[in-house]
């Protein structure tokens, strides 16, 4: 298959054209996509997937790694189970639309804070793969911050200090400030929504070190009290989200974006009022961060 890869910024992201995810993709093509993704900082947009079936989305996701929601892979009930597609447990819906009975179809305002998907699990997300089915005419971009570059730009002394720290991630951090406390309470199974991870993680496929904390889900640093944790975390967040460290994705309909939660944070910009937006996501279960 003949597809083209074009960088989207100097430090993060590339665009793929000429690829049809509905085709049965062989190992060579899948390997080439994976390599291009890792080579471009863990962000690829595969354009023009208007023909992609839900089954093809799931098959592509599963080729990139075991999927959250897949009955054979993910024994945990998902924290946000009501937003799972009723016919496809691997598909998580991000949307502001309502279903026939007036219930939210997806999680409105999901991700309107800097975060890395499901970092509150012991094995958080590696790739998230988001299909833009319906997008507003204007607005609804998603921002991505390069946490490998952010770490790389620190001094050797700061890097060494941070390598020794663990961070506590807790879904309730987002739930308290954002949405749906009842959902967390309902599904707050033993430890499922809380995890401790190193503040600096080493990518299992590239070997690169990244900052692995995020304002959405990181509650505090192990052994530090809440204020002290902020003294360390807030300047790191400010450093990570400088404009030079960000790629801003303006969606076209039927973009399929694959990002790496091990090395990026992202933020959904909620600037489109009530204009309908509907996205479907598959999410790969990653390794335990180390
Ligand atoms: C997500 C997410 C961002 C967006 O799907 O994990 O944060 O812009 N989405 O919808
Ligand atoms: Mn997200």
mmCIF file of C-alpha atoms and ligand atoms in Angstrom:
data_model
loop_
_atom_site.group_PDB
_atom_site.id
_atom_site.type_symbol
_atom_site.label_atom_id
_atom_site.label_comp_id
_atom_site.label_asym_id
_atom_site.label_seq_id
_atom_site.Cartn_x
_atom_site.Cartn_y
_atom_site.Cartn_z
ATOM 1 C CA UNK A 1 0.000 0.000 0.000
ATOM 2 C CA UNK A 2 1.294 3.375 -0.999
ATOM 3 C CA UNK A 3 0.719 5.975 1.657
ATOM 4 C CA UNK A 4 2.365 9.309 2.371
ATOM 5 C CA UNK A 5 3.606 10.663 5.692
ATOM 6 C CA UNK A 6 4.054 14.403 6.228
ATOM 7 C CA UNK A 7 5.210 16.060 9.486
ATOM 8 C CA UNK A 8 2.740 18.475 11.092
ATOM 9 C CA UNK A 9 5.107 20.380 13.359
ATOM 10 C CA UNK A 10 8.828 20.463 14.107
ATOM 11 C CA UNK A 11 8.540 18.309 17.213
ATOM 12 C CA UNK A 12 5.328 16.335 17.142
ATOM 13 C CA UNK A 13 2.888 14.705 14.782
ATOM 14 C CA UNK A 14 2.525 13.539 11.205
ATOM 15 C CA UNK A 15 -0.272 13.198 8.699
ATOM 16 C CA UNK A 16 -0.917 10.008 6.760
ATOM 17 C CA UNK A 17 -2.778 10.097 3.455
ATOM 18 C CA UNK A 18 -3.528 7.321 0.974
ATOM 19 C CA UNK A 19 -4.287 4.681 3.590
ATOM 20 C CA UNK A 20 -7.631 2.895 3.913
ATOM 21 C CA UNK A 21 -8.137 1.319 7.316
ATOM 22 C CA UNK A 22 -10.991 -0.764 5.883
ATOM 23 C CA UNK A 23 -8.488 -2.821 3.903
ATOM 24 C CA UNK A 24 -7.007 -5.877 5.526
ATOM 25 C CA UNK A 25 -3.633 -4.422 6.500
ATOM 26 C CA UNK A 26 -0.709 -6.822 6.538
ATOM 27 C CA UNK A 27 2.040 -6.873 9.121
ATOM 28 C CA UNK A 28 4.316 -4.767 6.906
ATOM 29 C CA UNK A 29 1.845 -1.902 6.664
ATOM 30 C CA UNK A 30 0.874 -2.133 10.337
ATOM 31 C CA UNK A 31 4.558 -2.147 11.289
ATOM 32 C CA UNK A 32 5.226 0.886 9.091
ATOM 33 C CA UNK A 33 2.343 2.797 10.708
ATOM 34 C CA UNK A 34 3.594 1.920 14.183
ATOM 35 C CA UNK A 35 7.142 3.017 13.323
ATOM 36 C CA UNK A 36 5.971 6.304 11.762
ATOM 37 C CA UNK A 37 3.875 6.933 14.879
ATOM 38 C CA UNK A 38 6.824 6.388 17.221
ATOM 39 C CA UNK A 39 9.167 8.380 14.949
ATOM 40 C CA UNK A 40 6.831 11.385 15.017
ATOM 41 C CA UNK A 41 6.528 11.665 18.773
ATOM 42 C CA UNK A 42 3.509 9.376 19.129
ATOM 43 C CA UNK A 43 0.988 11.328 17.047
ATOM 44 C CA UNK A 44 -0.423 10.336 13.657
ATOM 45 C CA UNK A 45 -3.541 11.540 11.906
ATOM 46 C CA UNK A 46 -4.795 9.147 9.252
ATOM 47 C CA UNK A 47 -6.987 11.264 6.975
ATOM 48 C CA UNK A 48 -10.190 10.491 5.083
ATOM 49 C CA UNK A 49 -11.492 7.366 6.841
ATOM 50 C CA UNK A 50 -15.153 8.073 6.011
ATOM 51 C CA UNK A 51 -15.638 4.465 4.897
ATOM 52 C CA UNK A 52 -14.097 2.937 8.007
ATOM 53 C CA UNK A 53 -16.522 0.558 9.707
ATOM 54 C CA UNK A 54 -16.648 0.237 13.481
ATOM 55 C CA UNK A 55 -15.292 -3.296 13.067
ATOM 56 C CA UNK A 56 -12.326 -1.975 11.071
ATOM 57 C CA UNK A 57 -11.627 0.624 13.765
ATOM 58 C CA UNK A 58 -11.616 -2.101 16.410
ATOM 59 C CA UNK A 59 -9.439 -4.378 14.266
ATOM 60 C CA UNK A 60 -6.910 -1.578 13.708
ATOM 61 C CA UNK A 61 -6.886 -0.749 17.426
ATOM 62 C CA UNK A 62 -6.413 -4.394 18.382
ATOM 63 C CA UNK A 63 -3.487 -4.618 15.947
ATOM 64 C CA UNK A 64 -1.820 -1.772 17.866
ATOM 65 C CA UNK A 65 -2.324 -3.454 21.260
ATOM 66 C CA UNK A 66 -4.842 -5.142 23.592
ATOM 67 C CA UNK A 67 -7.968 -2.997 23.930
ATOM 68 C CA UNK A 68 -9.778 -1.662 26.962
ATOM 69 C CA UNK A 69 -13.321 -3.022 26.925
ATOM 70 C CA UNK A 70 -12.421 -6.144 24.969
ATOM 71 C CA UNK A 71 -13.922 -8.976 27.024
ATOM 72 C CA UNK A 72 -10.812 -11.150 26.678
ATOM 73 C CA UNK A 73 -8.410 -8.330 27.598
ATOM 74 C CA UNK A 74 -10.078 -6.061 30.128
ATOM 75 C CA UNK A 75 -11.686 -7.818 33.090
ATOM 76 C CA UNK A 76 -12.363 -4.497 34.860
ATOM 77 C CA UNK A 77 -15.683 -2.849 34.408
ATOM 78 C CA UNK A 78 -14.867 0.457 32.760
ATOM 79 C CA UNK A 79 -15.036 3.519 34.962
ATOM 80 C CA UNK A 80 -17.273 5.223 32.482
ATOM 81 C CA UNK A 81 -19.228 2.212 31.319
ATOM 82 C CA UNK A 82 -22.332 4.138 30.325
ATOM 83 C CA UNK A 83 -20.389 5.847 27.551
ATOM 84 C CA UNK A 84 -19.313 2.590 26.007
ATOM 85 C CA UNK A 85 -21.022 1.868 22.684
ATOM 86 C CA UNK A 86 -23.948 -0.491 23.410
ATOM 87 C CA UNK A 87 -22.972 -2.868 20.607
ATOM 88 C CA UNK A 88 -19.173 -2.586 20.841
ATOM 89 C CA UNK A 89 -17.573 -2.699 24.304
ATOM 90 C CA UNK A 90 -14.214 -1.643 22.803
ATOM 91 C CA UNK A 91 -15.678 1.690 21.619
ATOM 92 C CA UNK A 92 -15.788 4.609 24.037
ATOM 93 C CA UNK A 93 -17.867 7.567 22.881
ATOM 94 C CA UNK A 94 -16.816 11.187 23.314
ATOM 95 C CA UNK A 95 -19.719 13.431 22.412
ATOM 96 C CA UNK A 96 -22.034 16.226 23.487
ATOM 97 C CA UNK A 97 -25.018 14.625 21.720
ATOM 98 C CA UNK A 98 -28.056 13.029 23.357
ATOM 99 C CA UNK A 99 -29.642 9.686 22.505
ATOM 100 C CA UNK A 100 -33.375 9.178 21.714
ATOM 101 C CA UNK A 101 -34.275 9.205 25.401
ATOM 102 C CA UNK A 102 -32.383 12.426 26.034
ATOM 103 C CA UNK A 103 -29.498 10.739 27.835
ATOM 104 C CA UNK A 104 -25.935 11.810 26.967
ATOM 105 C CA UNK A 105 -24.520 9.619 24.232
ATOM 106 C CA UNK A 106 -20.958 10.290 25.186
ATOM 107 C CA UNK A 107 -19.132 12.192 27.816
ATOM 108 C CA UNK A 108 -19.785 15.864 27.217
ATOM 109 C CA UNK A 109 -16.786 17.986 28.048
ATOM 110 C CA UNK A 110 -14.614 14.891 28.369
ATOM 111 C CA UNK A 111 -10.963 15.783 28.476
ATOM 112 C CA UNK A 112 -11.342 19.537 28.912
ATOM 113 C CA UNK A 113 -8.263 19.497 31.111
ATOM 114 C CA UNK A 114 -4.700 18.337 30.452
ATOM 115 C CA UNK A 115 -4.520 14.588 30.906
ATOM 116 C CA UNK A 116 -3.136 11.273 29.754
ATOM 117 C CA UNK A 117 -5.880 8.692 29.206
ATOM 118 C CA UNK A 118 -6.667 6.422 32.157
ATOM 119 C CA UNK A 119 -3.392 7.194 33.956
ATOM 120 C CA UNK A 120 -5.244 6.171 37.138
ATOM 121 C CA UNK A 121 -4.993 2.479 36.190
ATOM 122 C CA UNK A 122 -2.037 0.250 37.032
ATOM 123 C CA UNK A 123 -1.745 -0.431 33.326
ATOM 124 C CA UNK A 124 -2.780 2.864 31.732
ATOM 125 C CA UNK A 125 -3.430 3.527 28.058
ATOM 126 C CA UNK A 126 -0.679 3.308 25.486
ATOM 127 C CA UNK A 127 -2.349 4.365 22.212
ATOM 128 C CA UNK A 128 -5.726 6.075 22.021
ATOM 129 C CA UNK A 129 -7.293 6.007 18.565
ATOM 130 C CA UNK A 130 -10.025 8.600 18.021
ATOM 131 C CA UNK A 131 -12.286 8.693 14.946
ATOM 132 C CA UNK A 132 -13.929 12.065 14.259
ATOM 133 C CA UNK A 133 -17.367 11.001 13.012
ATOM 134 C CA UNK A 134 -19.075 14.386 13.358
ATOM 135 C CA UNK A 135 -17.296 17.659 14.088
ATOM 136 C CA UNK A 136 -18.374 21.289 14.547
ATOM 137 C CA UNK A 137 -17.790 23.699 11.648
ATOM 138 C CA UNK A 138 -15.605 25.802 13.907
ATOM 139 C CA UNK A 139 -13.807 24.894 17.117
ATOM 140 C CA UNK A 140 -13.368 21.618 18.949
ATOM 141 C CA UNK A 141 -9.619 21.308 18.388
ATOM 142 C CA UNK A 142 -7.499 19.047 20.571
ATOM 143 C CA UNK A 143 -4.128 20.126 22.005
ATOM 144 C CA UNK A 144 -1.210 17.727 22.490
ATOM 145 C CA UNK A 145 1.819 18.444 24.713
ATOM 146 C CA UNK A 146 5.105 16.629 24.158
ATOM 147 C CA UNK A 147 6.143 15.225 27.547
ATOM 148 C CA UNK A 148 9.336 13.680 26.187
ATOM 149 C CA UNK A 149 10.563 17.054 24.934
ATOM 150 C CA UNK A 150 9.454 18.653 28.203
ATOM 151 C CA UNK A 151 11.585 16.203 30.174
ATOM 152 C CA UNK A 152 14.491 16.408 27.754
ATOM 153 C CA UNK A 153 14.757 20.181 28.186
ATOM 154 C CA UNK A 154 15.277 19.998 31.956
ATOM 155 C CA UNK A 155 18.722 20.263 33.532
ATOM 156 C CA UNK A 156 20.588 17.073 34.492
ATOM 157 C CA UNK A 157 20.140 17.905 38.186
ATOM 158 C CA UNK A 158 16.377 18.417 37.839
ATOM 159 C CA UNK A 159 16.038 15.215 35.804
ATOM 160 C CA UNK A 160 17.859 13.242 38.468
ATOM 161 C CA UNK A 161 15.697 14.682 41.266
ATOM 162 C CA UNK A 162 12.473 13.895 39.423
ATOM 163 C CA UNK A 163 13.536 10.314 38.599
ATOM 164 C CA UNK A 164 13.276 9.451 42.275
ATOM 165 C CA UNK A 165 9.649 10.562 42.746
ATOM 166 C CA UNK A 166 6.405 8.590 42.461
ATOM 167 C CA UNK A 167 3.041 10.187 41.721
ATOM 168 C CA UNK A 168 -0.437 9.085 42.785
ATOM 169 C CA UNK A 169 -3.089 9.119 40.043
ATOM 170 C CA UNK A 170 -6.758 9.026 40.987
ATOM 171 C CA UNK A 171 -9.823 9.287 38.736
ATOM 172 C CA UNK A 172 -11.607 11.215 41.447
ATOM 173 C CA UNK A 173 -9.355 14.227 40.792
ATOM 174 C CA UNK A 174 -11.161 14.740 37.509
ATOM 175 C CA UNK A 175 -14.527 13.605 38.811
ATOM 176 C CA UNK A 176 -14.501 16.103 41.680
ATOM 177 C CA UNK A 177 -13.889 19.063 39.418
ATOM 178 C CA UNK A 178 -15.477 17.983 36.170
ATOM 179 C CA UNK A 179 -18.292 15.538 35.992
ATOM 180 C CA UNK A 180 -20.284 12.636 37.202
ATOM 181 C CA UNK A 181 -19.226 11.868 40.754
ATOM 182 C CA UNK A 182 -21.928 9.147 40.845
ATOM 183 C CA UNK A 183 -20.179 7.253 38.073
ATOM 184 C CA UNK A 184 -16.966 7.100 40.051
ATOM 185 C CA UNK A 185 -18.741 6.018 43.190
ATOM 186 C CA UNK A 186 -20.664 3.313 41.332
ATOM 187 C CA UNK A 187 -17.565 1.872 39.774
ATOM 188 C CA UNK A 188 -15.028 2.610 42.442
ATOM 189 C CA UNK A 189 -13.820 -0.958 42.719
ATOM 190 C CA UNK A 190 -10.838 -1.828 44.843
ATOM 191 C CA UNK A 191 -7.939 0.116 43.469
ATOM 192 C CA UNK A 192 -9.248 0.177 39.911
ATOM 193 C CA UNK A 193 -9.242 3.960 39.686
ATOM 194 C CA UNK A 194 -6.070 4.695 41.618
ATOM 195 C CA UNK A 195 -2.463 3.937 40.811
ATOM 196 C CA UNK A 196 1.067 5.001 41.731
ATOM 197 C CA UNK A 197 3.459 5.620 38.838
ATOM 198 C CA UNK A 198 6.985 7.019 38.497
ATOM 199 C CA UNK A 199 6.953 10.745 37.681
ATOM 200 C CA UNK A 200 9.467 9.979 34.930
ATOM 201 C CA UNK A 201 8.733 6.929 32.799
ATOM 202 C CA UNK A 202 10.817 5.206 30.162
ATOM 203 C CA UNK A 203 8.989 4.370 26.943
ATOM 204 C CA UNK A 204 9.036 0.618 26.401
ATOM 205 C CA UNK A 205 9.378 0.947 22.621
ATOM 206 C CA UNK A 206 11.587 4.019 22.110
ATOM 207 C CA UNK A 207 13.569 4.008 25.366
ATOM 208 C CA UNK A 208 12.900 7.752 25.758
ATOM 209 C CA UNK A 209 12.123 9.218 29.160
ATOM 210 C CA UNK A 210 8.991 11.365 29.611
ATOM 211 C CA UNK A 211 7.316 13.290 32.373
ATOM 212 C CA UNK A 212 4.317 11.188 33.392
ATOM 213 C CA UNK A 213 2.065 13.393 35.518
ATOM 214 C CA UNK A 214 -1.020 15.339 34.463
ATOM 215 C CA UNK A 215 -3.336 17.901 36.093
ATOM 216 C CA UNK A 216 -6.417 15.828 35.198
ATOM 217 C CA UNK A 217 -5.628 12.703 37.182
ATOM 218 C CA UNK A 218 -2.491 13.213 39.295
ATOM 219 C CA UNK A 219 -3.623 13.885 42.858
ATOM 220 C CA UNK A 220 -0.268 14.259 44.664
ATOM 221 C CA UNK A 221 3.281 12.976 44.960
ATOM 222 C CA UNK A 222 4.001 10.019 47.181
ATOM 223 C CA UNK A 223 5.519 11.140 50.477
ATOM 224 C CA UNK A 224 4.813 14.837 49.850
ATOM 225 C CA UNK A 225 1.800 16.691 51.263
ATOM 226 C CA UNK A 226 -0.715 18.360 48.952
ATOM 227 C CA UNK A 227 0.909 21.841 49.017
ATOM 228 C CA UNK A 228 4.418 20.504 48.497
ATOM 229 C CA UNK A 229 3.181 18.359 45.633
ATOM 230 C CA UNK A 230 1.824 21.512 43.964
ATOM 231 C CA UNK A 231 5.155 23.296 44.406
ATOM 232 C CA UNK A 232 6.757 20.587 42.311
ATOM 233 C CA UNK A 233 3.921 19.741 39.899
ATOM 234 C CA UNK A 234 2.650 23.203 38.933
ATOM 235 C CA UNK A 235 5.962 24.462 37.478
ATOM 236 C CA UNK A 236 6.345 21.172 35.596
ATOM 237 C CA UNK A 237 2.871 21.577 34.090
ATOM 238 C CA UNK A 238 3.646 25.208 33.141
ATOM 239 C CA UNK A 239 6.860 24.041 31.494
ATOM 240 C CA UNK A 240 5.068 21.198 29.654
ATOM 241 C CA UNK A 241 2.260 23.306 28.187
ATOM 242 C CA UNK A 242 4.339 26.172 26.770
ATOM 243 C CA UNK A 243 3.168 26.876 23.200
ATOM 244 C CA UNK A 244 6.495 25.637 21.794
ATOM 245 C CA UNK A 245 5.752 22.246 23.317
ATOM 246 C CA UNK A 246 2.276 21.886 21.843
ATOM 247 C CA UNK A 247 0.751 20.655 18.620
ATOM 248 C CA UNK A 248 -2.851 21.778 18.083
ATOM 249 C CA UNK A 249 -4.982 19.441 16.010
ATOM 250 C CA UNK A 250 -7.807 20.995 14.008
ATOM 251 C CA UNK A 251 -10.001 18.083 13.037
ATOM 252 C CA UNK A 252 -11.294 17.264 9.594
ATOM 253 C CA UNK A 253 -14.275 14.944 9.410
ATOM 254 C CA UNK A 254 -13.173 11.286 9.475
ATOM 255 C CA UNK A 255 -9.690 11.918 10.722
ATOM 256 C CA UNK A 256 -8.459 8.953 12.716
ATOM 257 C CA UNK A 257 -5.920 10.224 15.226
ATOM 258 C CA UNK A 258 -3.662 7.870 17.143
ATOM 259 C CA UNK A 259 -1.718 9.361 20.054
ATOM 260 C CA UNK A 260 0.639 7.902 22.615
ATOM 261 C CA UNK A 261 -0.472 8.496 26.192
ATOM 262 C CA UNK A 262 2.934 7.377 27.466
ATOM 263 C CA UNK A 263 4.636 10.442 26.026
ATOM 264 C CA UNK A 264 1.872 13.038 25.480
ATOM 265 C CA UNK A 265 -0.810 14.897 27.403
ATOM 266 C CA UNK A 266 -3.894 16.182 25.597
ATOM 267 C CA UNK A 267 -6.663 18.741 26.142
ATOM 268 C CA UNK A 268 -10.069 18.954 24.419
ATOM 269 C CA UNK A 269 -10.886 22.604 23.675
ATOM 270 C CA UNK A 270 -14.576 23.170 24.536
ATOM 271 C CA UNK A 271 -15.197 26.232 22.370
ATOM 272 C CA UNK A 272 -18.012 25.048 20.092
ATOM 273 C CA UNK A 273 -21.131 25.635 22.190
ATOM 274 C CA UNK A 274 -23.892 23.169 21.351
ATOM 275 C CA UNK A 275 -22.685 22.307 17.862
ATOM 276 C CA UNK A 276 -22.822 18.500 17.617
ATOM 277 C CA UNK A 277 -19.541 16.632 17.976
ATOM 278 C CA UNK A 278 -19.285 12.839 17.973
ATOM 279 C CA UNK A 279 -16.068 10.856 18.253
ATOM 280 C CA UNK A 280 -15.403 7.150 18.786
ATOM 281 C CA UNK A 281 -12.299 5.905 20.564
ATOM 282 C CA UNK A 282 -10.498 2.621 20.961
ATOM 283 C CA UNK A 283 -7.823 2.529 23.639
ATOM 284 C CA UNK A 284 -4.870 0.171 23.948
ATOM 285 C CA UNK A 285 -3.905 -1.145 27.373
ATOM 286 C CA UNK A 286 -0.267 -0.256 27.941
ATOM 287 C CA UNK A 287 2.417 -1.718 30.154
ATOM 288 C CA UNK A 288 2.880 -0.819 33.794
ATOM 289 C CA UNK A 289 4.910 2.441 33.726
ATOM 290 C CA UNK A 290 8.522 2.131 34.889
HETATM 291 C C1 LIG B 1 -10.197 11.442 24.492
HETATM 292 C C2 LIG B 1 -10.138 12.899 24.592
HETATM 293 C C3 LIG B 1 -10.284 14.846 23.209
HETATM 294 C C4 LIG B 1 -11.261 15.465 22.299
HETATM 295 O O1 LIG B 1 -10.910 10.943 23.606
HETATM 296 O O2 LIG B 1 -9.513 10.773 25.267
HETATM 297 O O3 LIG B 1 -9.599 13.421 25.531
HETATM 298 O O4 LIG B 1 -10.933 16.541 21.770
HETATM 299 N N1 LIG B 1 -10.663 13.554 23.555
HETATM 300 O O5 LIG B 1 -12.345 14.907 22.111
HETATM 301 MN MN1 LIG B 2 -8.519 11.826 26.708
#
